[in-house]
XYZ file of C-alpha atoms in Angstrom:
596
model
C 124.499 58.619 78.312
C 128.085 58.052 79.396
C 130.291 60.831 81.711
C 131.826 62.095 78.671
C 128.868 62.490 76.421
C 127.020 63.984 79.489
C 130.134 66.376 80.173
C 129.839 67.377 76.769
C 126.355 67.647 76.303
C 126.240 70.025 79.158
C 129.319 72.469 77.937
C 127.131 72.924 74.477
C 124.245 74.274 76.773
C 121.610 71.464 76.813
C 119.658 71.423 79.851
C 119.069 68.421 82.056
C 115.293 68.434 80.676
C 116.335 68.423 77.111
C 118.917 65.616 77.984
C 116.191 63.527 79.810
C 114.090 64.024 76.678
C 116.469 62.746 74.269
C 117.259 59.785 76.665
C 114.128 58.825 77.636
C 114.872 59.519 81.092
C 113.206 62.149 83.686
C 114.705 65.216 84.362
C 115.345 64.431 88.004
C 117.510 61.149 86.891
C 119.888 63.510 84.839
C 120.393 65.514 87.662
C 121.034 62.706 90.044
C 123.591 61.277 87.498
C 125.190 64.421 86.907
C 125.685 65.171 90.383
C 127.343 61.511 91.106
C 129.667 62.597 88.806
C 130.262 65.923 90.122
C 129.291 67.690 87.233
C 128.013 71.235 88.333
C 128.539 74.585 86.669
C 131.086 77.372 87.886
C 129.711 81.121 87.884
C 131.803 83.707 86.154
C 131.840 87.379 87.017
C 130.938 90.161 84.706
C 131.935 93.806 85.366
C 128.647 95.653 85.445
C 130.364 99.014 85.087
C 132.813 98.367 82.354
C 135.431 99.529 84.219
C 134.309 103.042 84.446
C 133.788 102.803 88.166
C 133.882 100.279 90.435
C 130.888 97.624 90.565
C 129.683 96.935 93.590
C 127.043 94.548 92.285
C 128.703 91.211 91.197
C 126.700 89.844 88.054
C 127.010 86.275 87.620
C 126.534 83.694 84.760
C 127.109 80.091 84.721
C 129.485 77.882 82.438
C 130.520 73.987 82.097
C 133.677 75.098 80.708
C 136.701 74.309 82.715
C 137.946 77.303 84.798
C 137.891 78.859 88.517
C 134.394 79.614 90.187
C 134.375 83.606 90.807
C 131.550 83.286 93.214
C 132.941 84.786 96.514
C 131.225 82.973 99.846
C 129.572 85.084 102.448
C 128.059 84.327 105.586
C 125.077 86.431 105.641
C 121.582 85.306 105.405
C 120.764 85.179 101.612
C 117.220 85.600 100.239
C 116.622 84.856 96.413
C 114.288 86.449 94.400
C 112.876 85.188 91.113
C 112.315 87.424 88.396
C 109.932 87.150 85.479
C 112.403 86.518 82.576
C 111.790 87.884 79.349
C 108.975 90.636 79.246
C 106.049 89.920 76.839
C 102.356 90.930 77.042
C 100.564 89.718 80.091
C 103.765 89.313 82.281
C 105.699 93.128 82.265
C 107.441 95.572 84.138
C 104.837 95.465 86.740
C 106.298 92.209 88.056
C 109.621 93.767 88.117
C 108.474 96.816 89.944
C 107.585 94.030 92.582
C 111.013 92.159 92.833
C 113.049 95.264 92.965
C 111.027 96.520 95.829
C 111.331 93.230 97.466
C 115.135 93.492 97.100
C 115.231 97.151 98.449
C 113.208 96.461 101.543
C 115.471 93.102 102.539
C 118.735 94.759 101.986
C 117.345 97.708 104.503
C 116.400 94.607 106.912
C 119.854 93.310 106.972
C 119.400 90.493 104.227
C 121.786 89.672 101.596
C 119.892 89.958 98.140
C 120.151 87.630 95.425
C 118.409 88.421 92.195
C 117.803 85.873 89.478
C 116.580 86.916 86.147
C 117.598 86.985 82.206
C 116.467 90.277 80.654
C 118.773 93.251 80.625
C 115.693 95.490 79.921
C 114.780 95.660 83.445
C 115.322 97.395 86.735
C 115.893 94.258 88.704
C 118.949 93.336 86.632
C 120.375 97.157 87.175
C 124.110 97.036 88.827
C 122.807 98.881 92.095
C 119.437 96.868 92.854
C 120.573 93.359 94.357
C 123.950 92.586 96.408
C 124.344 89.622 93.420
C 122.675 89.078 90.379
C 122.461 85.907 88.364
C 121.879 86.283 84.952
C 119.883 82.846 84.618
C 117.084 81.543 82.717
C 114.299 80.836 85.036
C 114.211 77.220 85.011
C 114.202 74.524 87.810
C 117.525 73.384 87.101
C 119.392 76.712 87.376
C 117.448 78.044 90.234
C 118.394 75.011 92.350
C 122.314 75.470 91.154
C 122.514 79.139 92.309
C 120.453 77.993 95.773
C 122.793 75.369 96.551
C 125.908 77.204 95.516
C 124.887 80.242 97.326
C 123.271 78.484 100.640
C 120.245 80.508 100.686
C 117.928 81.053 103.553
C 114.860 81.711 101.350
C 113.646 82.208 97.898
C 110.486 84.349 96.920
C 108.770 83.184 93.874
C 105.549 85.666 94.099
C 106.788 88.590 92.721
C 108.206 87.846 88.932
C 104.393 86.668 87.512
C 103.528 83.228 86.167
C 106.915 82.094 85.161
C 108.522 81.824 88.708
C 105.479 80.652 90.297
C 105.196 77.638 88.232
C 108.346 76.957 89.601
C 107.488 77.048 92.973
C 105.948 73.442 93.758
C 109.206 71.716 91.960
C 111.273 73.970 94.212
C 109.940 72.917 97.264
C 110.252 69.033 96.564
C 113.838 69.698 96.188
C 114.294 71.167 99.323
C 114.023 74.658 98.614
C 112.680 76.932 101.225
C 109.671 78.944 99.728
C 108.794 81.902 101.688
C 105.490 83.739 101.932
C 102.412 81.711 100.894
C 102.885 78.265 100.476
C 103.352 76.538 97.047
C 100.345 74.009 98.272
C 97.962 77.254 98.650
C 98.980 78.557 95.459
C 97.945 75.202 93.674
C 94.539 75.472 95.545
C 93.971 79.156 93.816
C 95.525 77.795 90.446
C 93.741 74.241 90.482
C 90.048 75.126 89.358
C 88.498 71.678 91.104
C 90.570 72.617 94.493
C 89.473 76.391 93.920
C 85.697 75.391 93.512
C 85.886 73.279 96.484
C 87.473 76.160 98.882
C 84.874 78.215 97.640
C 82.082 75.814 98.317
C 83.534 75.468 101.904
C 83.522 79.032 102.332
C 79.704 79.670 100.712
C 81.175 82.424 98.453
C 79.734 82.366 94.812
C 81.279 81.747 91.385
C 79.771 82.074 87.980
C 78.664 78.268 87.030
C 81.386 76.365 85.574
C 83.119 73.190 84.272
C 86.270 71.563 82.984
C 87.116 70.005 79.769
C 89.942 67.821 78.569
C 88.566 67.117 75.171
C 86.230 68.750 72.695
C 83.106 66.363 73.843
C 83.673 67.217 77.191
C 83.440 71.046 76.380
C 80.482 70.325 74.638
C 78.721 68.732 77.701
C 79.802 71.229 79.835
C 78.158 74.264 77.490
C 74.951 72.237 77.047
C 74.615 72.456 80.857
C 75.641 75.993 81.062
C 74.238 78.468 78.298
C 75.877 80.730 75.776
C 78.215 82.859 75.933
C 80.965 81.108 77.765
C 84.273 82.296 78.803
C 86.883 79.687 77.631
C 90.811 79.493 78.951
C 93.523 77.199 79.591
C 94.916 76.517 83.217
C 98.209 78.181 84.353
C 98.353 81.106 82.094
C 99.125 84.732 83.056
C 97.613 87.866 80.619
C 94.610 85.579 79.501
C 96.672 83.889 76.698
C 94.395 81.749 74.558
C 91.054 83.231 76.564
C 87.925 83.568 74.390
C 84.345 84.480 75.030
C 82.336 81.710 72.728
C 78.914 82.137 71.531
C 77.863 78.909 69.911
C 78.704 75.180 69.391
C 80.775 75.914 66.246
C 83.022 78.471 67.894
C 83.762 76.254 70.850
C 84.479 73.162 68.723
C 86.791 75.634 66.918
C 88.447 76.677 70.114
C 89.113 73.237 71.349
C 90.622 72.139 68.128
C 92.881 74.842 67.158
C 93.850 77.296 70.141
C 94.798 74.867 72.828
C 96.112 71.761 73.607
C 93.757 70.082 76.514
C 94.906 67.619 78.819
C 93.790 65.743 81.926
C 96.433 67.770 83.361
C 96.167 71.144 81.807
C 91.914 70.835 81.288
C 90.243 73.992 79.699
C 88.120 76.174 82.177
C 84.687 76.757 80.749
C 82.569 79.420 82.964
C 79.308 81.259 82.346
C 80.245 84.690 80.730
C 78.299 87.286 83.103
C 77.178 90.163 80.333
C 76.953 93.537 81.219
C 78.722 92.575 84.937
C 80.935 95.163 86.616
C 84.232 93.797 87.272
C 86.316 94.482 90.413
C 90.344 93.856 91.166
C 91.532 93.778 94.835
C 94.623 93.956 95.938
C 95.118 92.848 99.704
C 98.543 92.074 102.002
C 98.262 89.638 105.056
C 100.349 87.626 107.119
C 98.009 84.837 108.250
C 100.731 82.136 107.621
C 103.321 83.295 110.057
C 101.037 82.487 113.022
C 100.194 78.938 113.884
C 96.444 79.662 114.223
C 94.878 80.768 111.102
C 92.139 83.070 113.114
C 95.713 84.792 114.037
C 97.543 87.886 112.136
C 96.202 90.467 110.062
C 94.449 91.116 106.644
C 94.721 94.751 105.163
C 93.138 95.420 101.609
C 95.152 97.921 99.839
C 92.861 98.514 97.121
C 89.585 98.291 95.678
C 89.560 99.073 91.758
C 86.205 99.397 89.783
C 86.707 98.597 86.217
C 85.096 101.047 83.851
C 84.682 98.303 81.050
C 82.564 95.433 81.358
C 83.642 92.416 82.764
C 85.200 90.065 80.470
C 88.080 92.687 79.154
C 91.456 91.458 80.512
C 92.155 93.418 83.800
C 95.620 94.428 82.222
C 93.703 96.293 79.486
C 90.920 97.885 81.491
C 90.686 101.056 82.541
C 90.023 101.076 86.473
C 88.888 103.486 89.119
C 90.060 103.651 92.798
C 87.835 104.013 94.885
C 84.939 102.457 93.312
C 82.626 104.985 91.981
C 79.457 102.860 91.665
C 79.258 100.084 94.050
C 77.054 100.066 96.910
C 78.320 100.021 100.286
C 76.533 96.728 101.156
C 78.612 95.210 97.907
C 81.810 96.919 98.853
C 81.633 95.342 102.498
C 80.515 91.845 100.992
C 84.099 91.859 98.577
C 85.739 92.959 101.958
C 84.240 89.962 103.556
C 85.010 87.447 100.903
C 88.361 88.948 100.475
C 89.450 88.246 104.109
C 87.703 84.586 104.311
C 89.944 83.606 100.980
C 93.076 84.687 102.254
C 92.684 83.452 105.786
C 91.904 79.775 104.167
C 94.661 80.147 102.111
C 96.984 81.241 104.969
C 98.179 83.861 102.813
C 101.935 85.539 103.638
C 102.250 88.464 101.498
C 100.316 89.889 98.575
C 96.836 88.365 97.368
C 94.856 89.531 94.361
C 91.156 88.980 93.758
C 88.886 89.186 90.493
C 85.006 89.734 91.280
C 82.289 90.206 88.981
C 79.334 92.009 90.450
C 75.837 91.430 88.650
C 72.893 93.148 90.291
C 73.087 92.284 94.053
C 75.236 89.131 93.444
C 79.310 89.170 94.056
C 80.794 86.334 92.106
C 84.380 85.662 92.477
C 86.178 85.163 89.027
C 89.577 84.124 90.170
C 92.051 84.420 93.346
C 95.980 84.974 92.597
C 97.961 84.645 96.153
C 100.984 86.757 94.807
C 101.902 90.131 93.369
C 99.905 91.414 90.618
C 100.049 93.847 88.064
C 97.895 96.509 89.964
C 99.969 96.636 92.764
C 102.388 99.411 91.376
C 99.148 101.610 90.397
C 97.588 100.535 94.040
C 101.002 101.260 96.033
C 101.282 105.059 94.350
C 97.497 105.649 94.667
C 97.530 104.846 98.608
C 100.871 105.922 99.271
C 101.898 102.741 100.803
C 104.631 100.313 99.308
C 102.685 97.070 99.502
C 105.556 94.938 97.444
C 108.102 96.130 100.010
C 105.669 95.671 103.008
C 104.882 91.803 101.604
C 108.746 91.235 101.506
C 109.082 92.266 104.789
C 106.141 90.025 105.656
C 107.199 86.998 104.116
C 110.801 87.174 105.875
C 108.916 87.134 109.228
C 107.764 90.569 110.142
C 104.045 90.968 111.328
C 101.726 93.977 109.776
C 101.262 95.283 113.340
C 105.110 95.395 113.688
C 105.381 97.105 110.148
C 102.243 99.300 111.660
C 99.980 98.511 108.707
C 96.752 97.573 109.707
C 94.038 99.962 108.650
C 92.647 100.239 104.974
C 93.940 103.711 102.908
C 90.660 104.858 101.192
C 91.900 107.971 99.426
C 89.797 111.067 99.256
C 90.957 111.887 95.507
C 90.174 109.777 92.701
C 93.046 107.894 90.835
C 92.352 106.423 87.226
C 94.229 103.473 85.707
C 94.294 103.426 81.842
C 95.843 101.106 79.694
C 98.434 102.264 76.612
C 97.915 100.058 73.398
C 100.473 99.266 70.446
C 97.664 99.194 67.974
C 99.245 102.016 65.668
C 102.349 99.953 65.402
C 100.001 96.945 63.793
C 98.381 97.645 60.678
C 94.815 96.446 60.227
C 94.728 95.119 63.769
C 91.249 95.450 65.379
C 91.374 97.199 68.624
C 88.546 95.556 70.124
C 89.167 94.775 73.765
C 88.887 90.765 74.802
C 89.621 88.493 77.617
C 93.315 88.225 76.211
C 95.624 91.087 77.134
C 97.027 93.226 74.379
C 98.374 96.495 76.289
C 102.050 97.058 76.375
C 101.768 99.792 79.710
C 99.625 101.803 81.791
C 99.080 105.317 82.993
C 97.410 107.169 86.080
C 95.342 110.221 86.496
C 94.661 111.970 89.752
C 92.555 114.609 90.613
C 89.432 115.270 93.196
C 87.227 115.216 90.405
C 86.251 111.724 89.011
C 85.836 113.349 85.577
C 88.992 114.919 85.510
C 91.285 112.261 86.721
C 89.391 110.214 83.767
C 90.419 113.237 81.301
C 93.996 113.150 82.504
C 94.620 109.630 82.289
C 93.266 109.732 78.562
C 96.003 112.678 78.229
C 98.804 110.402 79.437
C 97.549 107.393 77.291
C 98.118 109.379 74.054
C 94.431 110.129 73.273
C 93.307 113.397 74.771
C 89.769 114.339 74.957
C 88.463 116.729 72.568
C 86.114 119.655 74.419
C 84.327 120.341 71.047
C 83.514 118.897 67.935
C 81.632 115.842 65.950
C 81.131 112.477 67.670
C 80.462 109.745 65.379
C 78.165 107.004 67.110
C 77.911 103.543 65.673
C 76.591 100.655 68.121
C 75.492 97.059 67.728
C 71.827 95.879 68.042
C 72.514 95.112 72.067
C 73.421 98.230 72.605
C 70.847 100.486 70.770
C 68.514 100.640 73.976
C 71.441 102.452 75.993
C 72.434 104.739 72.949
C 69.920 107.616 73.760
C 71.755 108.194 77.117
C 75.484 108.611 75.477
C 74.103 110.668 72.763
C 72.023 112.686 75.017
C 75.372 113.508 77.173
C 77.458 114.254 74.347
C 74.353 116.591 72.809
C 74.554 118.632 76.237
C 78.020 119.557 75.602
C 77.256 120.901 72.338
C 78.664 117.723 70.143
C 77.189 117.482 66.785
C 75.910 113.828 66.599
C 77.099 111.818 63.518
C 75.530 108.232 62.885
C 74.444 105.739 60.239
C 70.909 104.489 59.588
C 70.382 102.257 62.599
C 71.810 104.236 65.190
C 70.493 107.560 63.751
C 66.964 105.866 64.069
C 67.384 105.292 67.834
C 68.763 108.555 68.332
C 65.820 110.381 66.518
C 63.536 108.587 68.505
C 65.043 110.095 71.546
C 64.283 113.246 70.178
C 68.293 113.965 69.376
C 69.197 115.913 66.039
C 71.662 113.738 64.184
C 73.552 114.003 60.990
C 72.951 111.062 58.773
C 76.069 109.491 56.755
C 76.319 106.408 54.632
C 77.643 103.088 55.868
C 80.959 101.993 54.137
C 78.891 99.533 51.606
C 76.189 102.246 50.903
C 78.343 105.201 49.434
C 80.400 108.417 50.350
C 80.953 110.573 52.435
C 81.240 107.734 55.172
C 82.707 107.348 58.756
C 86.435 106.708 56.898
C 86.190 109.676 54.898
C 85.110 111.841 57.493
C 87.751 110.614 59.800
C 90.632 111.072 57.446
C 89.307 114.445 56.598
C 89.570 115.167 60.625
C 85.901 115.994 60.602
C 85.239 113.842 63.436
C 86.782 114.472 66.697
C 85.508 111.568 68.979
C 84.177 107.781 67.566
C 81.954 105.784 69.882
C 81.914 102.040 68.516
C 80.488 98.753 70.153
C 81.493 95.757 68.219
C 78.511 93.736 67.112
C 78.480 89.760 68.112
C 81.139 87.311 68.171
C 82.613 88.786 64.795
C 83.029 92.099 63.928
C 81.724 93.395 61.301
C 84.555 94.795 58.587
C 82.562 98.189 58.595
C 83.539 98.271 62.010
C 87.202 97.003 62.243
C 87.827 99.647 59.231
C 86.198 102.642 61.504
C 88.093 101.503 64.618
C 91.676 101.304 62.612
C 91.153 104.531 60.797
C 90.605 106.245 64.455
C 93.928 104.954 65.557
C 95.920 105.805 62.396
C 94.445 109.160 62.816
C 95.037 109.436 66.239
C 90.949 110.183 67.087
C 89.838 109.122 70.523
C 87.677 105.998 70.314
C 85.649 104.291 72.688
C 84.576 100.894 72.118
C 82.162 100.396 75.370
C 79.453 102.741 76.383
C 80.757 102.631 79.876
C 83.996 104.220 78.447
C 81.582 106.623 76.360
C 79.966 107.952 79.356
C 83.051 108.271 81.219
C 84.635 110.474 78.440
C 81.404 112.500 78.713
C 81.906 113.297 82.054
C 85.407 113.932 81.520
C 84.948 116.271 78.892
C 82.272 117.767 80.998
C 84.520 118.027 84.079
C 87.400 119.423 81.973
C 85.042 122.242 80.496
C 83.808 123.369 83.915
C 87.209 123.704 85.993
C 89.819 122.792 83.850
C 92.735 120.676 85.262
C 95.542 121.375 87.770
C 98.585 119.349 88.506
C 99.916 118.167 91.780
C 102.708 115.628 92.887
C 101.863 112.745 94.364
C 103.542 113.848 97.479
C 100.956 116.443 97.800
C 97.852 113.907 97.606
C 99.445 112.016 100.236
């Protein structure tokens, strides 16, 4: 590598990391060599308003081609906000919402705000969101260039999801002032060994678990625990490559084909808590702004109870705020654990915790000292802009100064429902799992929980029917509970339709059922009735680890015919509650402002 070749490589778009890989050097060594040669990018300006009217937000991109640098220097105190980069399932618009609110709040407090993001389809890259926009990739190299060029005071890495969070420690090592919760605390929450040690110190339970860096280690952990197990890679967002495994063969297949495990990136193996209730908690704290950890304030923004069983990704699960089945004792335990972890991690800004409640025990599944995808929902539900407050706390304000010191407990129900793209993917099974698949979310608000749930279903594109036929087909493990669901729909006047196994259980409970053939037995079967629009709602829970072909066909047909379908018994019960509420009182519409 020589000066001429390095200059050419940079002008062709090679990153320091790529050059290091090709020449057997580290990224740091290439950066040092490049800086020694004075080889740094210049920034060019894009007219964000295409000359239609005056552009107030300069919009920059970097280039190594010779020419003038068009960045105009300013003496104002600058905060750089790292966006989420390209949207994909698991890291989407909720994080963009947090970045935008941070920019608005800090601008109002007199800071000059710089947004770094590379996605033209987001609000954070709109011409009027920040004082300056850098349309650059979210990499260590590009962020360092901008930080040094602009002489920023601080950088917010907590609001853009996992992409900027993964840069936080490297940026700090290169002298960047990461404001908010320290990268060291983020590392404790992300590193499974450090995380387990923290919970042990605080005497907070977590599901029995282990780490595996190879197939043999995974099988050894499985032998100590018992199936089913939840397996997942470290440092991912959206539950990517997360799976529930039921035996050794599935675990071996996962370790061989689903992930690349290494000592730096071990696979996490957790005991899967069957039939547990999952709970998401968002809180805001200013603990790290004080010298002593017993000072400062922690406020819980919202406690959201999942409608689906634990194991469905929080981005896919329907949730209720405030919780609707948890006891006061369990809610107080959740509060106590949340406060203890926020103090231990010295959180400055937002923190999200995921719990599983099994019987009377509250287990911690994971902690994320950053913005989460539920922050926009919680903010709208309680009428408090959590992301704006968090940005101001990260810039040095206290929650007492911002006059937000008490938890808001809504006097109405807010239901979050997820929106899925299944009708775009022919033959794709719709069963929910630990891997996130939703592409959006909606909210239902009402004084009646049933009506709030029904509103959320309308908004998600699957309005609940008020009468007709319900097809019920559940796995063997759910047959003991199916009578309760059958009774709820029969009481609403629905005709029950089922295949032999489920029909036997419903008839034993004294319910009248119309029996139909299984798909392989003949016609008419469930698929025929769905295509003829003779079924108005489907309740179908998957059987075991490998879904039966019949179940997949029934679920995909329900999607194509636009028939509401529930794949969990908890969802079916919520649907019955919603239908009953709609028939009892109908629904009204109020603005968010009227609720607040």
